[in-house]
Structures are given as C-alpha cells and as structure tokens.
Short mmCIF file of C-alpha atoms in Angstrom, two decimals:
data_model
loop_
_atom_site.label_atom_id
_atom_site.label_comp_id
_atom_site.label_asym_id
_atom_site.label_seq_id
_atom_site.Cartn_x
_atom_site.Cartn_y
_atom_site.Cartn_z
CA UNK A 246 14.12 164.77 -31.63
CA UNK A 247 15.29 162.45 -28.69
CA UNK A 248 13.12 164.94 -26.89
CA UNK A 249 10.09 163.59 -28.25
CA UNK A 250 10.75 160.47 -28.68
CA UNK A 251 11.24 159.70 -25.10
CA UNK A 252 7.82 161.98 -24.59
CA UNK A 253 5.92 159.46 -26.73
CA UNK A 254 7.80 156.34 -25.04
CA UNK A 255 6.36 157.60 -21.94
CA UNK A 256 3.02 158.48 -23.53
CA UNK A 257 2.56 154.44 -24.33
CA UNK A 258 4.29 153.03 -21.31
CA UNK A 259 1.68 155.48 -19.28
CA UNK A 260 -0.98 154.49 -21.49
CA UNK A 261 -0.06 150.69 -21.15
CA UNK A 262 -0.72 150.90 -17.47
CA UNK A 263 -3.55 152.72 -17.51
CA UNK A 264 -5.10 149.91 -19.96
CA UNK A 265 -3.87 147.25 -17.18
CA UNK A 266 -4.98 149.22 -14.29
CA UNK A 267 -8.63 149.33 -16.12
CA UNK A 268 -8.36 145.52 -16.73
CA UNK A 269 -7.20 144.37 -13.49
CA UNK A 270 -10.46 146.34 -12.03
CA UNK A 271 -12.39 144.76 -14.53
CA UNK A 272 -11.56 141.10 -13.37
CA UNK A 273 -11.55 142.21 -9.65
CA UNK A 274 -15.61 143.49 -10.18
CA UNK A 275 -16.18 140.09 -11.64
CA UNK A 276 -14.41 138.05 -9.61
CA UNK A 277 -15.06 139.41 -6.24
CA UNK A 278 -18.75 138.77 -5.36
CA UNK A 279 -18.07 135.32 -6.64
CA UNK A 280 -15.20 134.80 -3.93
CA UNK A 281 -16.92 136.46 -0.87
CA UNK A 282 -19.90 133.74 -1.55
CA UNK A 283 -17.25 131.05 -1.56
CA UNK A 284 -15.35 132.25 1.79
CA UNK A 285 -19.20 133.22 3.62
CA UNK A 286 -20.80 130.10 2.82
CA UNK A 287 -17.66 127.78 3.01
CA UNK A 288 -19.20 125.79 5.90
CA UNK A 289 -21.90 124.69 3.39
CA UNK A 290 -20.81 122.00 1.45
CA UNK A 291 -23.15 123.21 -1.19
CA UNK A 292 -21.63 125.92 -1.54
CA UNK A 293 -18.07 124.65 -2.33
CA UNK A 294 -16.44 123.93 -5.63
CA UNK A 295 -15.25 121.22 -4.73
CA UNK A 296 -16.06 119.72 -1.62
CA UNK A 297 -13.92 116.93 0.09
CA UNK A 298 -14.71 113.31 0.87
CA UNK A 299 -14.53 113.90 4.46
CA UNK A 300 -16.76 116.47 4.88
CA UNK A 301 -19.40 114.11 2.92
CA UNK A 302 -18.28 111.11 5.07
CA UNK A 303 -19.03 113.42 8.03
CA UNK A 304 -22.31 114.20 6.82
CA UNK A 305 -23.19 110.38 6.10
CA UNK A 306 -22.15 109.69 9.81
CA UNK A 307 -24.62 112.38 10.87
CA UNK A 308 -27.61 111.28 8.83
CA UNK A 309 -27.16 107.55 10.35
CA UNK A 310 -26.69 108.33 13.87
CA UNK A 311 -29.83 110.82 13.53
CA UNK A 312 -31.56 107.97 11.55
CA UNK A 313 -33.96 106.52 14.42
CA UNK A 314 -34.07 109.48 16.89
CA UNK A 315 -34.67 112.30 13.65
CA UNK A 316 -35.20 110.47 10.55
CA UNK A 317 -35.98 113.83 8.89
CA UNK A 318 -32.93 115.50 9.76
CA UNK A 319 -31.65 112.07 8.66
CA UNK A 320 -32.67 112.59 5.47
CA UNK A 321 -31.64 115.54 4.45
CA UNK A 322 -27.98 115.17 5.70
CA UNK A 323 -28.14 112.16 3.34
CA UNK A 324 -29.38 114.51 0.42
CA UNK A 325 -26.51 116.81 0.97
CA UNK A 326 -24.22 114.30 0.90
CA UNK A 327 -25.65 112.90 -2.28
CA UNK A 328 -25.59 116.40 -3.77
CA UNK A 329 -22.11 117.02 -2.62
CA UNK A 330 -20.61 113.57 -3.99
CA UNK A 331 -22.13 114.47 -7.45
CA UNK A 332 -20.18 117.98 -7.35
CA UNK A 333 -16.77 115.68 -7.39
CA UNK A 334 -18.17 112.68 -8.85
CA UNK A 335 -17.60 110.65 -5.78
CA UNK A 336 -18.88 107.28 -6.75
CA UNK A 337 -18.97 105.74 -3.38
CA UNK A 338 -20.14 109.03 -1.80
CA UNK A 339 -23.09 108.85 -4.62
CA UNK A 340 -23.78 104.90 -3.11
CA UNK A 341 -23.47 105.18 0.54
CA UNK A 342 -25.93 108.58 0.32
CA UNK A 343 -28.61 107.22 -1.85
CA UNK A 344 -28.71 103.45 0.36
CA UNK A 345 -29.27 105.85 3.38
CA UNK A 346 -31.97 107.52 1.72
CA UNK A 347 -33.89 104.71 0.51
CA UNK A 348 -33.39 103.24 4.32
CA UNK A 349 -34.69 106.67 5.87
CA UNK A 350 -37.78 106.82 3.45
CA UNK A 351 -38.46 103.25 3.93
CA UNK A 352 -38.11 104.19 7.73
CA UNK A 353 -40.81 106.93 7.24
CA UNK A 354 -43.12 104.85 5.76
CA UNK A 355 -43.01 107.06 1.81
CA UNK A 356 -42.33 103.57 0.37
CA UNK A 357 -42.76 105.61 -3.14
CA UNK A 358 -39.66 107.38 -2.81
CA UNK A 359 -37.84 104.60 -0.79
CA UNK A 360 -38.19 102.76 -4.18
CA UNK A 361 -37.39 105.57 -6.21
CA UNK A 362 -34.01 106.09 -4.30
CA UNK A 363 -32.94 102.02 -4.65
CA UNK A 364 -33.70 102.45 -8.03
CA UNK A 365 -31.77 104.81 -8.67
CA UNK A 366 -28.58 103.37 -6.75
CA UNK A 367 -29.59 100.13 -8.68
CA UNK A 368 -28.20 102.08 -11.84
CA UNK A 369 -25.42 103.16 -10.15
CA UNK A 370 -23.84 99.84 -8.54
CA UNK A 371 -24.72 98.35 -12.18
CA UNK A 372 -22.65 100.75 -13.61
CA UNK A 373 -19.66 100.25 -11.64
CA UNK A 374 -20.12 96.75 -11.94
CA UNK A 375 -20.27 95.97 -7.95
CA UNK A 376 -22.08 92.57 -7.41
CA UNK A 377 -22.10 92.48 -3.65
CA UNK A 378 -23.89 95.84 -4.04
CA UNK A 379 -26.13 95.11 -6.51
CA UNK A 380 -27.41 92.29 -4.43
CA UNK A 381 -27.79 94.53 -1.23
CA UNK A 382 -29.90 96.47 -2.91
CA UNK A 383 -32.13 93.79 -5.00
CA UNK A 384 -32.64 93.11 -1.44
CA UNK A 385 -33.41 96.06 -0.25
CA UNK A 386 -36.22 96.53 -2.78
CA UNK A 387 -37.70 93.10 -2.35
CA UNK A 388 -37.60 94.41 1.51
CA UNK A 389 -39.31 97.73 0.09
CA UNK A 390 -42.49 95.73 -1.41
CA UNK A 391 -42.43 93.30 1.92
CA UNK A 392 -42.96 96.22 3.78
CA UNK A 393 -46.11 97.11 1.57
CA UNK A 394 -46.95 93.53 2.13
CA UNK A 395 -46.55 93.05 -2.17
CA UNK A 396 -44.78 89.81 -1.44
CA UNK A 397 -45.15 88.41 -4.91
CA UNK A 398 -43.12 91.54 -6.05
CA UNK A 399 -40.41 91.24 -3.18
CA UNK A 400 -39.93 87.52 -4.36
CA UNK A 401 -38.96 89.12 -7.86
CA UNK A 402 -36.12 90.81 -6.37
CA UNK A 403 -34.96 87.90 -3.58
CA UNK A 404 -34.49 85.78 -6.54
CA UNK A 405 -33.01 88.00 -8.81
CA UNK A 406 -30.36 88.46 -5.67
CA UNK A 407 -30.10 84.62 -4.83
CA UNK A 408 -29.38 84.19 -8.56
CA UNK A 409 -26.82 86.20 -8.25
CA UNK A 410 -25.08 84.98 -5.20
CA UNK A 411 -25.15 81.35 -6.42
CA UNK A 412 -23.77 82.25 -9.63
CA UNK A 413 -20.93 84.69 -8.09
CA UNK A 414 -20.51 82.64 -4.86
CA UNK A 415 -20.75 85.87 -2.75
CA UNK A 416 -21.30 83.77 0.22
CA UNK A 417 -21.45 86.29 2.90
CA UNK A 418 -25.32 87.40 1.14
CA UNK A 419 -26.68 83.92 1.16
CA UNK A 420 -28.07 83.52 4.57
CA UNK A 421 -29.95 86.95 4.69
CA UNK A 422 -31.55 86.26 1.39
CA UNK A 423 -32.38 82.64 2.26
CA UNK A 424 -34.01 84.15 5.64
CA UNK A 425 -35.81 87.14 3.60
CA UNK A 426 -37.40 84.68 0.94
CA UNK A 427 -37.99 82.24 3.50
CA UNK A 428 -40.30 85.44 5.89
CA UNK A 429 -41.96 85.95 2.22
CA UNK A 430 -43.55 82.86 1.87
CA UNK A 431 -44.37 82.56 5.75
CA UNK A 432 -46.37 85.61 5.35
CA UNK A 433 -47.97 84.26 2.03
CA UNK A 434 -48.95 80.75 4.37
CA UNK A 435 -46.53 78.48 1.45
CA UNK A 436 -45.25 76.53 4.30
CA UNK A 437 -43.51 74.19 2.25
CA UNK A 438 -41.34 76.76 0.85
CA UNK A 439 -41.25 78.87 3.88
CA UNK A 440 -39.79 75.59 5.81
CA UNK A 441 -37.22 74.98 2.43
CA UNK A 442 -35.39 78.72 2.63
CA UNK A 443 -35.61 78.67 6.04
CA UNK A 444 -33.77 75.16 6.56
CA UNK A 445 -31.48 76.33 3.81
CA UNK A 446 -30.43 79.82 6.06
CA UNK A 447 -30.21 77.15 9.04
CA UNK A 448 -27.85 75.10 7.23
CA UNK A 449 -25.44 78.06 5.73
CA UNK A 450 -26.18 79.81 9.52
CA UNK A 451 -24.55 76.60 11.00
CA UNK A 452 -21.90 76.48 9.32
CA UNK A 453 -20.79 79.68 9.59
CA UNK A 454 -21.47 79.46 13.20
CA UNK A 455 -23.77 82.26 12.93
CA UNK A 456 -26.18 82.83 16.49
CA UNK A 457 -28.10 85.84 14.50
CA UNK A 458 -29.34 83.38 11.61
CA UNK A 459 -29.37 80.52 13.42
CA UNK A 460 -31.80 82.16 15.52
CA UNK A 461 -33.74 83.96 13.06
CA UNK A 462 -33.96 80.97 11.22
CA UNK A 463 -35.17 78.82 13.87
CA UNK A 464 -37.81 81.60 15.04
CA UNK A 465 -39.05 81.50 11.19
CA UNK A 466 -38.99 77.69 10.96
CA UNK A 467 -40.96 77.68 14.97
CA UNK A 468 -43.81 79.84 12.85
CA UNK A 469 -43.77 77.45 10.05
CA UNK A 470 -44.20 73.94 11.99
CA UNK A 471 -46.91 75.65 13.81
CA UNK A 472 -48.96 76.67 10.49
CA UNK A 473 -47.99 72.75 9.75
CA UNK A 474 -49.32 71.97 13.24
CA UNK A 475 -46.43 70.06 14.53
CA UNK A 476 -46.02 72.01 17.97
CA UNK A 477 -43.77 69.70 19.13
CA UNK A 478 -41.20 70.57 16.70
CA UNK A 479 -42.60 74.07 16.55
CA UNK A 480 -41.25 74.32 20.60
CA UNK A 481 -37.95 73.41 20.15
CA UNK A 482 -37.56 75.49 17.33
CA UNK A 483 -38.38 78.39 19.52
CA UNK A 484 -36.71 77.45 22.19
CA UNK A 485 -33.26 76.86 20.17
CA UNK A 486 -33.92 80.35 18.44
CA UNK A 487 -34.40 82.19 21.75
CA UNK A 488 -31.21 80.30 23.01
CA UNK A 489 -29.37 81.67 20.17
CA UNK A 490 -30.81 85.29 20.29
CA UNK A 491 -30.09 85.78 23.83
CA UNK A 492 -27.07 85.01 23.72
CA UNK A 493 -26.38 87.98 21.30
CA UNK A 494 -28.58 89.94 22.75
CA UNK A 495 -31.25 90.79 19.75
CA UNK A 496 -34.44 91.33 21.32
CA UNK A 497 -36.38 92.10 18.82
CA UNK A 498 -36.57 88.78 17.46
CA UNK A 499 -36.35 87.60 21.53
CA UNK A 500 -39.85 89.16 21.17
CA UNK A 501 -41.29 87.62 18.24
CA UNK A 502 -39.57 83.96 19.38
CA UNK A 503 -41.63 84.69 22.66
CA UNK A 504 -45.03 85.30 21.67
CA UNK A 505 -44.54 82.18 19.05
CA UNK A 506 -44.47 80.36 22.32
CA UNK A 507 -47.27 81.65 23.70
CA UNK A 508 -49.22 81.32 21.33
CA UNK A 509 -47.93 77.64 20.93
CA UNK A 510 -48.74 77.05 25.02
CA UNK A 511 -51.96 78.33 24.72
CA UNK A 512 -52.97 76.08 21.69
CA UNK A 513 -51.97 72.84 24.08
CA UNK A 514 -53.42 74.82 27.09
CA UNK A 515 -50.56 75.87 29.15
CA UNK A 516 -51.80 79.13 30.09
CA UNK A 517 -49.57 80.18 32.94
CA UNK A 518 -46.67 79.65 30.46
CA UNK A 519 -48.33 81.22 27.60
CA UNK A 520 -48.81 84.44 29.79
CA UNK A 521 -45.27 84.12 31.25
CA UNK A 522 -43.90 84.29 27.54
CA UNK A 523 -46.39 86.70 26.36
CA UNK A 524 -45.11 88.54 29.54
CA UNK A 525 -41.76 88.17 28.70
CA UNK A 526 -42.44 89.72 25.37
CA UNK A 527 -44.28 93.01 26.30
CA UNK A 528 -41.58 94.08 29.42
CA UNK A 529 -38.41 93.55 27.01
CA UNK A 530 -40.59 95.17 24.53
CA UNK A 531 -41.76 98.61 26.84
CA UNK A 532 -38.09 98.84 27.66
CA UNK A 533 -36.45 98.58 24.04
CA UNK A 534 -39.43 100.60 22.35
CA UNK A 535 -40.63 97.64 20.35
CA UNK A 536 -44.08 99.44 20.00
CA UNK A 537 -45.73 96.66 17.50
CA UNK A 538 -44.27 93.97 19.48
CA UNK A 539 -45.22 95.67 22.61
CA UNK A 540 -48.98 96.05 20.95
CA UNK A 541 -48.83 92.31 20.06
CA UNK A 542 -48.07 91.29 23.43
CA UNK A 543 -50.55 93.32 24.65
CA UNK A 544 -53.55 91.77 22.21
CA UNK A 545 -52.28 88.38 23.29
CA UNK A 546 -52.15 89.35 27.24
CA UNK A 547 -56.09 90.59 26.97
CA UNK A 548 -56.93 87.64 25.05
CA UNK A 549 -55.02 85.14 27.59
CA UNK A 550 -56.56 86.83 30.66
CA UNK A 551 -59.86 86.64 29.45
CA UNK A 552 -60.11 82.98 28.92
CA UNK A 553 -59.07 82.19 32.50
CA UNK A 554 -61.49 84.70 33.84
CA UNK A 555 -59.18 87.34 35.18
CA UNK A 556 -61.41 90.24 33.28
CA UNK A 557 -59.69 93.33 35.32
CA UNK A 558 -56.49 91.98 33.69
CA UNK A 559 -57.58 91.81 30.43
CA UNK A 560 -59.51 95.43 30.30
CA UNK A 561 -56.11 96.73 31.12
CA UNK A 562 -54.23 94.89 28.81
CA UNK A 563 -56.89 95.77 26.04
CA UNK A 564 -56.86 99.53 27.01
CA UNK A 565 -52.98 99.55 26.66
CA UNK A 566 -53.41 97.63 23.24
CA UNK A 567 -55.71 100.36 22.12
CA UNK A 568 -53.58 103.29 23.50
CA UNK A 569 -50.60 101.78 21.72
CA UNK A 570 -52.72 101.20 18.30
CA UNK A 571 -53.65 104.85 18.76
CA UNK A 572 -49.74 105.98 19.07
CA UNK A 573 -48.73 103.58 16.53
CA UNK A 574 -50.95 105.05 14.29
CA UNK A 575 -50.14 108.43 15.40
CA UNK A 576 -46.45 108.09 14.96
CA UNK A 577 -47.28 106.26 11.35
CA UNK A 578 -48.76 109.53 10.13
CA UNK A 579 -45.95 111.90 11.75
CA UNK A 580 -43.24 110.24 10.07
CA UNK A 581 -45.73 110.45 6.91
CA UNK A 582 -46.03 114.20 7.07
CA UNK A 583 -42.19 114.70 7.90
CA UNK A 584 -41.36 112.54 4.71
CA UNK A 585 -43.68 114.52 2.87
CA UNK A 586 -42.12 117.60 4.35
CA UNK A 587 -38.57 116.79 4.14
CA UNK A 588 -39.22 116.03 0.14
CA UNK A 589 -40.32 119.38 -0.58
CA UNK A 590 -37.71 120.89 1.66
CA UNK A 591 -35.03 118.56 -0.35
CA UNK A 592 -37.19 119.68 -3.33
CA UNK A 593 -36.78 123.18 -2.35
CA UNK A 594 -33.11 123.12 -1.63
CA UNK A 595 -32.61 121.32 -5.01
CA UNK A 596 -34.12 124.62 -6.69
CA UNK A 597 -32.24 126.38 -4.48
CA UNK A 598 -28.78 124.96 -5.33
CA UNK A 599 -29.97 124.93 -9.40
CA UNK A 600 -30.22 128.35 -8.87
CA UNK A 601 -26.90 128.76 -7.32
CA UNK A 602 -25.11 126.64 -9.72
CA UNK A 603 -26.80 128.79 -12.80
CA UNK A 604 -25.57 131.99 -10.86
CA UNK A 605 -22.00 130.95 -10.72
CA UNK A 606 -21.97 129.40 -14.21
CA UNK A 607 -23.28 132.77 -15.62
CA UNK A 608 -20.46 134.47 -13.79
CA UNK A 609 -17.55 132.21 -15.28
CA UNK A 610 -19.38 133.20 -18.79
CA UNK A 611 -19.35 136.76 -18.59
CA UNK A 612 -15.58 135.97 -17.14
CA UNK A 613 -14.40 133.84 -20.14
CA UNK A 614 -16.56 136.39 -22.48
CA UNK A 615 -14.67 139.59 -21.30
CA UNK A 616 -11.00 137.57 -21.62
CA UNK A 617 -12.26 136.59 -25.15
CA UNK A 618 -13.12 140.32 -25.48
CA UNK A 619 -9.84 141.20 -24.08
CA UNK A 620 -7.74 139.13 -26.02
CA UNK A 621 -8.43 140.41 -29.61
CA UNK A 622 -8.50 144.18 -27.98
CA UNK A 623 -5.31 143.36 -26.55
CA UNK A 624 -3.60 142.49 -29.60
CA UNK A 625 -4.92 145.77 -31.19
CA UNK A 626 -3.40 147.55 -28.96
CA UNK A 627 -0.26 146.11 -29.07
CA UNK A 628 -0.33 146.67 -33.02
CA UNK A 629 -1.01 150.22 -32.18
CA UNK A 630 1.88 150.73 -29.45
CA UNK A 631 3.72 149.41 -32.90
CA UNK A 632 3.16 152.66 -34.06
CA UNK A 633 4.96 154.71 -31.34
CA UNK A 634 8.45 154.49 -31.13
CA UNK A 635 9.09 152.27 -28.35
CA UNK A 636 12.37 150.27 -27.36
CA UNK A 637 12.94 147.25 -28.86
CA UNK A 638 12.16 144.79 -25.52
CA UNK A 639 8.79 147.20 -24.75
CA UNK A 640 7.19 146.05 -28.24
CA UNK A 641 8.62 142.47 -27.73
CA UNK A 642 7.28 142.07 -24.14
CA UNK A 643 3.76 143.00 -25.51
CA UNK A 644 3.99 140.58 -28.43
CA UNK A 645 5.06 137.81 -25.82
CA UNK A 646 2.33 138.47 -23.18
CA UNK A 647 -0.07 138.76 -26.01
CA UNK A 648 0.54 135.02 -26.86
CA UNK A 649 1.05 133.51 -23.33
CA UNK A 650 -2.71 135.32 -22.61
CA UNK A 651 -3.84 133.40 -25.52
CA UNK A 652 -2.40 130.33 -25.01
CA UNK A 653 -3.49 130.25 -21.05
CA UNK A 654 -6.69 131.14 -22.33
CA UNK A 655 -7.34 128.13 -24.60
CA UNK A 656 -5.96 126.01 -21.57
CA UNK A 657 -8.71 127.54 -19.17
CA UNK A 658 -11.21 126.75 -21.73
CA UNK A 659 -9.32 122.78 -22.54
CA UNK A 660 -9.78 122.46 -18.67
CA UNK A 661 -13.30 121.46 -17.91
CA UNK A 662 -13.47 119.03 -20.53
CA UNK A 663 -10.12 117.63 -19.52
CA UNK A 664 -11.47 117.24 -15.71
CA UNK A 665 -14.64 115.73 -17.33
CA UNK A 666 -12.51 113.39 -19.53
CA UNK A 667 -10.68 112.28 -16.67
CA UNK A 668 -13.19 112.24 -13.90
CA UNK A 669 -10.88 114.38 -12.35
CA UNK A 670 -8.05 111.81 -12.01
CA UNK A 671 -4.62 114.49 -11.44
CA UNK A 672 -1.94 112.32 -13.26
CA UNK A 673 -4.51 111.82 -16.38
CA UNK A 674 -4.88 115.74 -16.25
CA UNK A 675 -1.14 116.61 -16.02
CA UNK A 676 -0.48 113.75 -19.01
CA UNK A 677 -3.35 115.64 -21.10
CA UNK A 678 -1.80 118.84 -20.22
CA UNK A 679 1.81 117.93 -21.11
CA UNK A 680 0.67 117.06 -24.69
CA UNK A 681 -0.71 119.74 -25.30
CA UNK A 682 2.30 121.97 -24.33
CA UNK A 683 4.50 120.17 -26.50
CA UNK A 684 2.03 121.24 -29.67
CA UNK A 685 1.46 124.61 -28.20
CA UNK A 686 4.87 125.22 -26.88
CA UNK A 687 6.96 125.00 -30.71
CA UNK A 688 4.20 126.97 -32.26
CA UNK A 689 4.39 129.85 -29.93
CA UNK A 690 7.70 130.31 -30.57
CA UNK A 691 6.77 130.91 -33.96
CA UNK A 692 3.95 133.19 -33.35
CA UNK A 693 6.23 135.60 -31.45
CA UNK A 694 8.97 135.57 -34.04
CA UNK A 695 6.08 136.19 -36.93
CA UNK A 696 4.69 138.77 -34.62
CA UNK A 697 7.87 140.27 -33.47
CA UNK A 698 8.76 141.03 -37.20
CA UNK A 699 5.36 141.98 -38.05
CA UNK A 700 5.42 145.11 -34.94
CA UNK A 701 8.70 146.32 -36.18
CA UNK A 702 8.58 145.85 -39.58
CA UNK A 703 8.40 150.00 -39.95
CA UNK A 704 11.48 150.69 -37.92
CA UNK A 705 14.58 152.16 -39.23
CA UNK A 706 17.44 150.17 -40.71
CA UNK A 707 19.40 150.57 -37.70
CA UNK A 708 16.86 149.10 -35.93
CA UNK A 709 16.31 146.72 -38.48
CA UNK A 710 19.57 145.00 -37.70
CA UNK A 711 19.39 144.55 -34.57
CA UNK A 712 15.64 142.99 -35.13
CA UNK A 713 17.72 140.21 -37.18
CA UNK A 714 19.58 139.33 -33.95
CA UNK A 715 16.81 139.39 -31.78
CA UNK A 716 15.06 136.85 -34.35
CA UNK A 717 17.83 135.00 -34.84
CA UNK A 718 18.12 134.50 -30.94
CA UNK A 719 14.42 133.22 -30.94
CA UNK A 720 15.31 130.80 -33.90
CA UNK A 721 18.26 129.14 -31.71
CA UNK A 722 16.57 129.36 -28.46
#
C-alpha cells in the first residue's frame, strides 16, 4: 500500500514538472522575439521602453548643431526626440523638441507646419503653466506670420506676449518684443509706432546695458527717421547702432546698419561714402554667407555705380545681383522640397513606429491572455493533485503558489494604470503599491487557509489532525 502510494506521489510530482516545463516554454516563445527586438534595436531610441533623458538631450544637441548646415537631418533628430519624450512623458523633452521643430520648419521656409508645431507647444507650455515660455512662443508665431509678411497677424501675437510680460513683469522678454513689434510696424510704414516700440526697446536696452538691443534698436529707429525724413537724426542713429554691433560682433545687423547709410549718403549725395558703406555691407556679407544682404548690397552697388557713370561696375554688380537672386531662389525651393520630404519621411516613420507600438502591445495581450488562461487552469490542477495522495507541504505549496500567481497577476495588470496615475513618479508608485499589499496581504492569508482546508478536506483522520495544526499555524502567523 505504501508501495503505491509513493508510485502515485511520484506520478504528480513528475506530472507537476512536466506542466511547468510546458509553461515555462510557453512564456519563453512569447517572450523571446519581443526581447531580441529590444537588445537589436537598443541604439534606437524608438525602439526602447523607456528611453532616458540623456539620450533625448543628445538627440536635441544633434538636431541644433545640424540646424543651419542640414536642417533636414535637423528635423528629424528633433522628431525623434519629440517621439521619445512622449514614450516617458518628458515634459521638457516634449518643449525643447517641438520649439526646435517649429524653428527648423520656419528655417525651411514650410511656414504651415512651422505654425502647426508652435501651436502645438502653445498647448503644452499652457498646460504646465510656464509664462516665460508661453511668451517665447507667442513670439515665435508672431515671428512665423512676419516671415510670411502677415504683419497684422504677427501684431496679434506681439501683443498678446507684451501683455503678458507687463502683467507678469518677466523683464528679461521685454526688449525683444518691444524690438519685434517695433520691425512690424516699420515694415507696415506706421512710423509713429515703429519710432514708439523702438524708443521703448532703446530705453529697457539702456538700462540693462544691453549692446545687442541697443544696436538693433538704433538700426530700427535709423530706418524710421529716414521714412520721417530726418537724415540727420537718421545718421547718428546708424552710426550709434553700428558702434554698438561691432563691438559684439553681430554682423548681420552690421549689414543692414550699413546699407541704411548708404542709402542715407546717397539721398544727400555722398556717393563715395554711400559705395564705401554699401561696400562694407556686401564683403562682411560674402564672408558670413549673408546671401539677401549680400544681394541687397549688390542691387544698391549697380544702382550707385550707374549714377556716377562707372557702367562696367555696375554690369558686374547687377550680374552678381542676378546670380545671387537665382541661388537665393534656388536654395528657397531646396529647403522647400527637403521640408516637404522630411514630413513624409517623419510621416512615414510615425506609421512606422504606430506599427511597432501595435506589435508590442499585441504581444503583452496574448502574454497577459495566456497568464489569465493559466491561472484558472492552474488552480484546476492543483484541485486535481488534491486527489492523489500527496504529502501534506506538496498540496500546500501548490495552494500557496496558486495565490501569489494570482495576486502578482492583478499587480501586473494595477501597474500601467498606476504608472499612468503617477506619471511615472517612483515614490507615488511604491506608496500606491504599499496600499495595496496591506488589503491584499491579510486576505491572502485567508485564501490559503480556505484553500488549504478545501484540498485536504478528503484526507484521513490522521491526517486530519495534523491539518488543524498546520491551520492553526497560519491563523497565528
């Protein structure tokens, strides 16, 4: 009789491991294609759970040092930084991505989506309540329509910014907006209000001792006395701006303060210095790659040469002019096609990574599916292995590993929507997780004394007994 009870103890232990051996095979099938496309593609940082705020930092780096040599590239390191942040809900990831792809789209001329983009990071910096933000990039959509040359609409956004830097006293944005509202209505001819913003980003630029605004204010205010016809005042405007711009080096705006002056010597006909400034303007222009500035100078050098005669000068300098128009044009329409192209390749990758994302969330359901599966069949075996005269701690280990599947599985199901609650946040997580051991913890205890009773309620008396002790050990434990 001992004889065959110790053949049918073996019987279930054997048949207990093959069930775990089938399992663990099982898990591995489902698990392991998943896990080789992690490791492979773990470079990608689309590919990654969850990827980390350096690697995204690193790829915002990349996309602004690429953004004038390869604005396409540019972009797209932007995009996968964007797409990356939203994986880990990286707020400042999500801002720093989208303002660099506005700025490359802007760059490239697809004003459309440069708008798009600020739009969207307008709902973002809302959300989170930044105000220095949210005036950076009012701005930066009123400098999205100035580009188009919609000033009326870029004035709706300047003043929706100026608004709120008076009534926040962010100081620090009040000069670039006064300058930006101020180049608005120069371009509109509203002198009078052109002259009012621009005196106001003088008088903020002085007294934060500021040589960049005090120059590009006095530049601004040169082109505004001119339109007024006070050259006098328009020439030492210029000449105080270039003085300040110099000095720091910005020769852009050395460029535009230049050819203000010429213009303005050739108006009181000063010629020689209205070529030496217009001169001025196209070298430092050829040698920083100033290509409108460099096409301006060159209009103004034809022109110039041509009223004092000098016709061999001005055919060059009106050949160049045209060249440059040509290559202007040229390089307008190149950066056009690679926006275009670089949306359909984001476009593309976005299916791409939807796809991916579907993939791996149809693998975690046929995961959680077969341990749902498994759980219930689990516990029917275990009520079977009842059945066969096992020891005592055999049954009892299978009622115990029954529950703690169970209860591991409802916490790999709480999970998600704890990490969703919580944005993530660890302490919030382990707090969350805590409480809910404390409810789970007494009545699992219970469940395995119910069950425990419930697999060896058929035993002999004998065995009976000694399921009183065991019971009685789980009621004082």
């Amino acid at each position: 009789m001992k004889d065959c009870k110790y053949i049918l103890m073996i019987k279930g232990i054997g048949s207990i491991v093959k069930m775990f051996t089938i399992v663990a095979i099982l898990l591995l099938a489902c698990c392991g294609s998943f896990a080789q496309a992690t490791l492979a593609d773990k470079k990608d940082i689309s590919t990654l759970a969850e990827p980390d705020t350096a690697i995204i930092a690193d790829y915002i780096k990349e996309s602004r040092k690429l953004a004038q040599s390869d604005p396409s590239a540019a972009l797209l390191l932007a995009v996968k930084a964007l797409n990356a942040s939203e994986k880990i809900s990286y707020a400042i990831g999500k801002q720093k991505a989208l303002g660099d792809i506005a700025n490359r789209y802007t760059s490239m001329g697809n004003f459309a989506k440069a708008l798009e983009s600020n739009l969207l990071l307008l709902k973002l910096v809302e959300n989170e309540k930044d105000k220095k933000s949210i005036v950076s990039v009012l701005t930066n959509i009123g400098l999205v329509y100035a580009s188009q040359e919609q000033f009326h609409s870029a004035l709706i956004y300047y003043y929706k910014a100026d608004s709120m830097i008076s009534r926040y006293n962010l100081h620090s944005n009040a000069a670039n907006i006064s300058l930006n509202i101020g180049d608005s209505y120069d371009k509109m001819n509203n002198t009078d209000s052109a002259y009012i913003y621009f005196n106001r980003c003088l008088a903020i630029a002085e007294k934060d001792k500021s040589d960049l605004y005090r120059g590009a204010a006095l530049v601004g205010m040169g082109h505004t006395y001119m339109k007024m016809k006070a050259l006098q005042a328009a020439k030492n405007s210029y000449l105080r701006g270039l003085y300040f711009l110099k000095k720091i080096n910005y020769n852009e705006l050395v460029c535009e303060a230049s050819l203000g002056l010429s213009t303005l010597y050739s108006k009181i006909g000063s010629k020689d210095s209205a070529i030496y400034y217009a001169k001025n303007a196209h070298n430092l222009a050829i040698v920083n790659e100033f290509f409108p500035w460099q096409l301006n100078a060159a209009k103004a050098l034809s022109a110039l040469y041509n009223s004092t005669g000098n016709s061999d000068s001005s055919l060059r300098y009106l050949q160049e002019s045209v060249k440059i128009n040509d290559s202007i044009n040229s390089r307008e329409r190149i950066l056009s096609m690679e926006g275009m192209t670089s949306s359909e390749t984001i476009r593309q990758a976005e299916i791409a990574e939807k796809k991916a994302k579907e993939k791996k969330e149809r693998k975690q359901s046929l995961q959680l599916l077969f341990i749902a599966i498994f759980i219930p069949g689990f516990f029917v075996v275990t009520l079977f292995m009842s059945k066969v005269q096992l020891p005592l701690k055999v049954i009892r280990w299978l009622g115990v590993l029954s529950l703690i599947i169970l209860v591991e599985f409802i916490t790999l199901l709480m999970h998600p929507f704890v990490a969703e609650l919580t944005h993530h946040t660890p302490i919030l997580e382990m707090l969350i997780f805590v409480s809910m051991a404390l409810i789970i913890i007494p009545g699992h205890h219970k469940l395995e004394k119910w069950l425990l009773k419930w697999l060896v309620k058929n035993r002999t008396p004998e065995q009976g007994d000694k399921i009183k002790i065991t019971t009685k050990k789980l009621d004082n434990y």
